[in-house]
Structure formats: C-alpha cells, structure tokens
PDB file of C-alpha atoms in Angstrom:
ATOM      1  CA  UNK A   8      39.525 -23.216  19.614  1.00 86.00           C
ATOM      2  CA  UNK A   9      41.339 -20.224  19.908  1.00 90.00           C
ATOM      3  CA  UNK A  10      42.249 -17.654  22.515  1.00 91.00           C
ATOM      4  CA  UNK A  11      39.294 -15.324  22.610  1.00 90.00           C
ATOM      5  CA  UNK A  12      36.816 -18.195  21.469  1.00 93.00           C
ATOM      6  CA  UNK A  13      38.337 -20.355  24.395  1.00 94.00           C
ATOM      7  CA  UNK A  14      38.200 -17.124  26.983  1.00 94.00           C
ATOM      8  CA  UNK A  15      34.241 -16.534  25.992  1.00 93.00           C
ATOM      9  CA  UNK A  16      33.504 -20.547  26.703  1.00 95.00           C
ATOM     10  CA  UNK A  17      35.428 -20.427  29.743  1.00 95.00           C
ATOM     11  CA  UNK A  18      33.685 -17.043  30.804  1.00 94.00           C
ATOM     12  CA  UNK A  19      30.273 -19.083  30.158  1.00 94.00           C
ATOM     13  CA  UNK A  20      31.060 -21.700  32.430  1.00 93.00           C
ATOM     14  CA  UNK A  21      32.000 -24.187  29.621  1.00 95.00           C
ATOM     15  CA  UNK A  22      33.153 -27.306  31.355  1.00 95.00           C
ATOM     16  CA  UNK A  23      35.049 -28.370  28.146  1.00 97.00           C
ATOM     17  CA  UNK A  24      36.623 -25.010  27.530  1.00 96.00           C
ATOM     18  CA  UNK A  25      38.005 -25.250  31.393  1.00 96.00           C
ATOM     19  CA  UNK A  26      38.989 -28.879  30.050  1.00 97.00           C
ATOM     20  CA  UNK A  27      41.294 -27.322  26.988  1.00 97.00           C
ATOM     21  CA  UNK A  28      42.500 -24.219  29.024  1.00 97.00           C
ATOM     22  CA  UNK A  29      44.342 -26.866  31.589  1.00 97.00           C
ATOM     23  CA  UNK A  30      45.242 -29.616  28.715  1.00 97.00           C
ATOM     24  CA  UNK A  31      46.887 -26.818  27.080  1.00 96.00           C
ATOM     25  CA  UNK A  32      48.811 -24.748  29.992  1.00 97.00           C
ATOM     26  CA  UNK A  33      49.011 -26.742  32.645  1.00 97.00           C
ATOM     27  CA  UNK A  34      52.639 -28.275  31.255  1.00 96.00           C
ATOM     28  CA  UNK A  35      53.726 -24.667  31.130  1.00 96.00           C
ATOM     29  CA  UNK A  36      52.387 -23.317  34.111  1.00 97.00           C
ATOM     30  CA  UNK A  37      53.563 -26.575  36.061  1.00 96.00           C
ATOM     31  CA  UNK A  38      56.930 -25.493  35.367  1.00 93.00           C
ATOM     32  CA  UNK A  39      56.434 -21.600  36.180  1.00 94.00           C
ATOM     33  CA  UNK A  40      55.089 -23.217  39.792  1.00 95.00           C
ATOM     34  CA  UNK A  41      58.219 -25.479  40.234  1.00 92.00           C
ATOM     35  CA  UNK A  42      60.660 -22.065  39.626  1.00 91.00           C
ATOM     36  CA  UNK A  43      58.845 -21.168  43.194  1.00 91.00           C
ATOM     37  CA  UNK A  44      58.670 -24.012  44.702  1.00 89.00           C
ATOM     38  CA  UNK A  45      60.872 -26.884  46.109  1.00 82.00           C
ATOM     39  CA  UNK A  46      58.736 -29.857  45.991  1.00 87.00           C
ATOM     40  CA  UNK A  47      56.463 -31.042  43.545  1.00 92.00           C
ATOM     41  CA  UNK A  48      53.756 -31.730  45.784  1.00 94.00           C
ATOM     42  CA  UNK A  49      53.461 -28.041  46.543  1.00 93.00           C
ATOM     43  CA  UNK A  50      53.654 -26.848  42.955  1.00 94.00           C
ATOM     44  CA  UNK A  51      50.628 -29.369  41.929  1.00 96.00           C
ATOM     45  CA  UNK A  52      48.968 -27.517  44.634  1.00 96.00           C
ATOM     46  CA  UNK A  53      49.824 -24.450  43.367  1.00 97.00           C
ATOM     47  CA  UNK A  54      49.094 -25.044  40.298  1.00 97.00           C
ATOM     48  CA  UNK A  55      45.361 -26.718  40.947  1.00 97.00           C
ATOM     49  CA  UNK A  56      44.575 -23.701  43.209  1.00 97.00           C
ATOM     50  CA  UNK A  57      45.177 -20.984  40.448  1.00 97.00           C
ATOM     51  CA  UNK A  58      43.632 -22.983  37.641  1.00 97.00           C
ATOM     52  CA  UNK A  59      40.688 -22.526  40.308  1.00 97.00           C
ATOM     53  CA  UNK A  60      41.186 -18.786  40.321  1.00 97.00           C
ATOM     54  CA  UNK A  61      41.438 -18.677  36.649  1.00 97.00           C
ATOM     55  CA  UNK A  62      37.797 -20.420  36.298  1.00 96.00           C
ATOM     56  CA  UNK A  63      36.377 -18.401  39.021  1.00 96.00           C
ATOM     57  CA  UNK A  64      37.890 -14.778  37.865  1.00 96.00           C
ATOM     58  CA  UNK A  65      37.838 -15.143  33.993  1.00 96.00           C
ATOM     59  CA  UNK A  66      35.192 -12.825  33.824  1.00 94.00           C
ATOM     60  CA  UNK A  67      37.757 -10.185  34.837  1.00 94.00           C
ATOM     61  CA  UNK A  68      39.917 -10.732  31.939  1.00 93.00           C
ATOM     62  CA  UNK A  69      39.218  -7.973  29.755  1.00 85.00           C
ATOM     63  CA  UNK A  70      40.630  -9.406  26.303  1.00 81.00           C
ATOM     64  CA  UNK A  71      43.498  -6.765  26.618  1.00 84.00           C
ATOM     65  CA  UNK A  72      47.027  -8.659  26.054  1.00 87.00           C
ATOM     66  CA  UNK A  73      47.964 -12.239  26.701  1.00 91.00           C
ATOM     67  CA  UNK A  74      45.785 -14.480  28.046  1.00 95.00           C
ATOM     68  CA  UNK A  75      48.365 -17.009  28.982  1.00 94.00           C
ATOM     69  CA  UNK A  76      50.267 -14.264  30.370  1.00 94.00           C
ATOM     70  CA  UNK A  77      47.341 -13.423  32.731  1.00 95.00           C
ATOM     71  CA  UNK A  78      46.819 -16.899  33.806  1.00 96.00           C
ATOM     72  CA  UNK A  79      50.658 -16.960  34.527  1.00 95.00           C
ATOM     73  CA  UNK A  80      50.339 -13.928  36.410  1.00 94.00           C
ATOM     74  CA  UNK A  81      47.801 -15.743  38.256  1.00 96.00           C
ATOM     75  CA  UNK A  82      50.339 -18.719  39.086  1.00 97.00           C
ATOM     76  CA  UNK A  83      53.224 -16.466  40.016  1.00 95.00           C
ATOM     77  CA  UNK A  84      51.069 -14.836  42.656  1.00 94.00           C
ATOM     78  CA  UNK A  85      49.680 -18.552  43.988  1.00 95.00           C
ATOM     79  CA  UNK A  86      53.267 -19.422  44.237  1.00 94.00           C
ATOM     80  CA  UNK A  87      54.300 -16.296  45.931  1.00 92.00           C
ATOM     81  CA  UNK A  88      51.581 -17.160  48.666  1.00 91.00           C
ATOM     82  CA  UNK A  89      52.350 -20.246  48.947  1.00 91.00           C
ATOM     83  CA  UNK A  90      56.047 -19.566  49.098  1.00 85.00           C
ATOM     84  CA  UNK A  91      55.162 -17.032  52.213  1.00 82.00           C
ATOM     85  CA  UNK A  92      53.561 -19.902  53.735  1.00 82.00           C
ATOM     86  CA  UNK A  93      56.480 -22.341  53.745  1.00 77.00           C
ATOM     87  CA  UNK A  94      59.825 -20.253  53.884  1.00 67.00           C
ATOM     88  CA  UNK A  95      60.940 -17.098  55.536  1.00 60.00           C
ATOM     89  CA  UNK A  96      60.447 -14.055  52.972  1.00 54.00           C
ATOM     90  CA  UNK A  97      62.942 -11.800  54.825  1.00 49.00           C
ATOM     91  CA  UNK A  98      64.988 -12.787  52.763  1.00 46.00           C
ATOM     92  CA  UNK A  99      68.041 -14.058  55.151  1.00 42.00           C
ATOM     93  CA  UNK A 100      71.604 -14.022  54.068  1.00 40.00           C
ATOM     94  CA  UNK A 101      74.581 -16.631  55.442  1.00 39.00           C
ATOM     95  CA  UNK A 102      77.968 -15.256  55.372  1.00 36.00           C
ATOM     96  CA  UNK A 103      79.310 -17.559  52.767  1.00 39.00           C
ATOM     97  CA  UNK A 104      76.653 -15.801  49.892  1.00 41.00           C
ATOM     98  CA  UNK A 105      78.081 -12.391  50.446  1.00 40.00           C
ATOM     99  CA  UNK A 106      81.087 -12.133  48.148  1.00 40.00           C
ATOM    100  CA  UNK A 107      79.985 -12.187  44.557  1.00 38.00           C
ATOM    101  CA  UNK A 108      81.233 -14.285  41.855  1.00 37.00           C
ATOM    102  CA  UNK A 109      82.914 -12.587  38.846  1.00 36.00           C
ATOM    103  CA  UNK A 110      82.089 -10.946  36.531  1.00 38.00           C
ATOM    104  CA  UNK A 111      83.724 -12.129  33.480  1.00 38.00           C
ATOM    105  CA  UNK A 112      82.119 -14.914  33.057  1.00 37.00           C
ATOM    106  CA  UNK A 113      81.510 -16.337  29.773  1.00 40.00           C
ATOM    107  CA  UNK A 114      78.196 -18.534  28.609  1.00 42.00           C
ATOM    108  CA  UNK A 115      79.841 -21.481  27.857  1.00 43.00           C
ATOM    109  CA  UNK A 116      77.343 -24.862  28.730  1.00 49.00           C
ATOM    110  CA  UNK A 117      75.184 -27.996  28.063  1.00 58.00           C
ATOM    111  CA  UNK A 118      73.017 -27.604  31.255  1.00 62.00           C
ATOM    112  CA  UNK A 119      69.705 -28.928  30.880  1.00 70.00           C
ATOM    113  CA  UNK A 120      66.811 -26.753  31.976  1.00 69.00           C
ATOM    114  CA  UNK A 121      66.151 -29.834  34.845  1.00 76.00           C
ATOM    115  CA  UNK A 122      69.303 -29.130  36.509  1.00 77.00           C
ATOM    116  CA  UNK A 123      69.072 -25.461  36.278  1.00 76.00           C
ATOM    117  CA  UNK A 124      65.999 -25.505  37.706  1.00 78.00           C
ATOM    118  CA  UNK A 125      67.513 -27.398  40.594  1.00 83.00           C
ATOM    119  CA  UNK A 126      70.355 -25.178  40.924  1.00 85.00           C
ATOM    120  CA  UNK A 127      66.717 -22.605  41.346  1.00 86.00           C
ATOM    121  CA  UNK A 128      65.990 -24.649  43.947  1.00 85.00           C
ATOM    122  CA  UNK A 129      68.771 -24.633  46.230  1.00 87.00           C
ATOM    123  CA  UNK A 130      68.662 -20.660  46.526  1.00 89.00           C
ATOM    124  CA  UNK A 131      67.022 -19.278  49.343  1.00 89.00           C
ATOM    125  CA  UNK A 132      63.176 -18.575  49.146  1.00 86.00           C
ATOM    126  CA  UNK A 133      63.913 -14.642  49.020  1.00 88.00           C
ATOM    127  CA  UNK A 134      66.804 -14.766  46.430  1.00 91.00           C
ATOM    128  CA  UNK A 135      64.546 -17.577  44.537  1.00 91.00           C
ATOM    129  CA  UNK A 136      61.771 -15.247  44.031  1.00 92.00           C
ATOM    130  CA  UNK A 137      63.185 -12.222  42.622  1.00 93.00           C
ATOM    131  CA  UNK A 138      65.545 -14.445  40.122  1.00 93.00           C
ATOM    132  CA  UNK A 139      62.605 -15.768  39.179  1.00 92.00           C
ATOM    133  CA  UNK A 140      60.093 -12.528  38.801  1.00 93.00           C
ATOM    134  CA  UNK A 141      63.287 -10.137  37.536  1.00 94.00           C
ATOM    135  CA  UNK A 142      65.187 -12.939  34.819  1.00 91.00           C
ATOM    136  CA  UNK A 143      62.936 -15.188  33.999  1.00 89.00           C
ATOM    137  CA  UNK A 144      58.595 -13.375  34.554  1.00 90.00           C
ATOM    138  CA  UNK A 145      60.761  -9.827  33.324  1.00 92.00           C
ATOM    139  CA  UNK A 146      58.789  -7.521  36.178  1.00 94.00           C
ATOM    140  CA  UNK A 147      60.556  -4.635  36.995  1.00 95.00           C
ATOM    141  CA  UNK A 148      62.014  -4.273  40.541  1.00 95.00           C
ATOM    142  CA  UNK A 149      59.443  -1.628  41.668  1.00 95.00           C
ATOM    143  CA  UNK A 150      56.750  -4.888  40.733  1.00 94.00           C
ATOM    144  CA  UNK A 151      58.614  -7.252  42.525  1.00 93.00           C
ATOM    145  CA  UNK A 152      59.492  -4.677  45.518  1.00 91.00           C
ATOM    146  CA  UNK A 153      55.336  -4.237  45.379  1.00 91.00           C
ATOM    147  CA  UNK A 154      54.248  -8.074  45.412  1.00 90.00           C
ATOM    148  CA  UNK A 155      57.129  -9.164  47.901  1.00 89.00           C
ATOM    149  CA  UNK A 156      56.213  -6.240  50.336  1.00 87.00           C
ATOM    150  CA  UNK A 157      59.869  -5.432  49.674  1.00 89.00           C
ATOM    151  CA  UNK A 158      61.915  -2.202  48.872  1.00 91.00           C
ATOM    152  CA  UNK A 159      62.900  -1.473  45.370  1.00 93.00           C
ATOM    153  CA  UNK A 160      66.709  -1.545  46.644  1.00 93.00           C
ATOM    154  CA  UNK A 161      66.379  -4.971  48.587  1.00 92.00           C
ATOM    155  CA  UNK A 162      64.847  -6.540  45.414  1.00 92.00           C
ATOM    156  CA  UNK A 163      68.086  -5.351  43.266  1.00 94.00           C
ATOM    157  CA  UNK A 164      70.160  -6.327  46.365  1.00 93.00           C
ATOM    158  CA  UNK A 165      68.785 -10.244  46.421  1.00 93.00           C
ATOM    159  CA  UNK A 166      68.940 -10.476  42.759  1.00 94.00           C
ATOM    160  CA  UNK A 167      72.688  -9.568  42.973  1.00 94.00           C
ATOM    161  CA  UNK A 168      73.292 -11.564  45.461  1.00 93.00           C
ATOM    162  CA  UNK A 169      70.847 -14.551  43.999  1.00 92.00           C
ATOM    163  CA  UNK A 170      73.002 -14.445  40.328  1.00 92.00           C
ATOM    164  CA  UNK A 171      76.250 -14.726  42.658  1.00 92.00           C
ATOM    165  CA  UNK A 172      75.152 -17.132  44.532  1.00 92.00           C
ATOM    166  CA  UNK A 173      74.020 -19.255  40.971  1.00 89.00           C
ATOM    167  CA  UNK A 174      77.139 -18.229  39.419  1.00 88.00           C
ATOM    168  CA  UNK A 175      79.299 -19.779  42.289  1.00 89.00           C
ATOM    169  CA  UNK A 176      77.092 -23.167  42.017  1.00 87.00           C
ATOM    170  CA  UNK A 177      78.000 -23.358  38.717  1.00 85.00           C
ATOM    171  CA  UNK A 178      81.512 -22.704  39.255  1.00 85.00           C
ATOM    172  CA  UNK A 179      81.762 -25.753  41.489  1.00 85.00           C
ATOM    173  CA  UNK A 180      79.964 -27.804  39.131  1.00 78.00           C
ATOM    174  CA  UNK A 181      82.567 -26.372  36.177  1.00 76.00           C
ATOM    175  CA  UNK A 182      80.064 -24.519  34.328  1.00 68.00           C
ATOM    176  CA  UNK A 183      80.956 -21.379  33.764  1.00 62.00           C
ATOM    177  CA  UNK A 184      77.964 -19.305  32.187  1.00 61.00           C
ATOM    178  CA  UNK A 185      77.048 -15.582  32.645  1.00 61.00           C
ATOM    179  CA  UNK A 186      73.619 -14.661  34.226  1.00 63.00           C
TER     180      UNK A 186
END
C-alpha cells in the first residue's frame, strides 16, 4: 500500500490501514519521541498518544507534502507537551554551561547514534528541545521561538549554548566532533 492509498484507508477508518501506518513508523517515530524525552516510558506514551491524533485528525491531511513528515510533526508537538509537563521550559542555565567549547573542532568519531542520543539526554529540557527542532526536525528559530512560547533570540541563545554544552561532553569522553 502506498502513501496516498494508505492515507485514504486510514481517512476511512480502515482498522488495517491504522495497523500498517504504526507497523511502518512507529520504529521511526519511537526514536523522534526519545530525542524529547528521558525515559522510555514517557516516549511510548508519547508516541501512543500521537498515533491517536494521527487516526483521529487524518482527515486534515490535505495530501500536500510528506505524510510521514506530518505525522512527525504530530510527535514533535506530543513530545513538546509532554516535555512541558515534566521539566521546566524556562530554559535554566548553571554556571558551569556558560563558556562555550571551541570552535575548531574537527568531526573525527565512531559514536553510535545510542550514545549520542544519551549525550541528548543529559542536556537540559530547554537546550534539548531546540537541538532537537533546529539540528536534527530543521525548523527555523522563528518556528521553534513560536511552539516553545520563546523569543527568536533565546532559541539561537539555547542552541549555542546546547552545541557547547554537547561539544564539552564529548570532549570529556575524547570525542572530538563539530556540531
């Protein structure tokens, strides 16, 4: 079944269309959840609640671009909620994250995508969030400054400050990589 064949089923109310759609993105998605989220738990959450919205609001999917990048944006925005829920989104800064790491660093490393995503992890919610919508979802910083309920400048300021931050975990783990 393809895209648009699987979108009409699903906008029918197919039960096995809604059956594919999660075999087939919930792997994927899983992992966009965990960028957000600390523990697994909460990402399965996460992740069931948006496949929910995805069922219930396919009808509003208009056939214009990705669907799997709709259904991500779907995720992103679960995760963002859920993320508001759990942790502080002003976006708090100790002392020892202020001075940034340099900048000549040079890609140069074997990390597997498990422990970068637990590097992820380990950064504050705020700086967490706009790493993950500016590098990895590509929104722009007016879209992140919009979903966060942010200002453009304090979404370029935390993604400074988050790439530092990664950079100096590297550093003490003798990676040294360029983000």
């Amino acid at each position: 079944m393809n895209e648009s064949e699987l979108v009409l089923a699903l906008q029918k109310g197919d039960a096995k269309a809604q059956r594919i759609l999660y075999d087939r993105y919930a792997g994927p998605m899983m992992g966009v959840c965990m960028r957000y989220l600390k523990n697994e738990m909460d990402a399965e959450e996460v992740l069931i609640n948006g496949f929910m919205k995805v069922y219930q609001h396919v009808d509003k999917f208009e056939q214009k671009g990705s669907f799997e990048g709709w259904v991500r944006r779907i995720m992103v925005n679960e995760a963002l909620q859920q993320l508001r829920k759990q942790e502080p989104m002003h976006l708090a800064i100790d002392k020892e994250h202020i001075h940034l790491a340099s900048e000549d660093a040079t890609a140069d490393s074997d990390m597997s995508a498990e422990e970068m995503l637990e590097l992820l992890q380990d950064l504050p919610a705020g700086y967490r969030a706009v790493f993950n919508l500016y590098a990895i979802e590509g929104y722009s910083h007016k879209e992140i400054a919009d979903m966060l309920h942010i200002s453009e400048g304090t979404s370029k300021s935390q993604l400074s400050k988050a790439r530092a931050m990664l950079q100096r975990m590297l550093a003490q783990q003798g990676v040294v990589i360029a983000l």
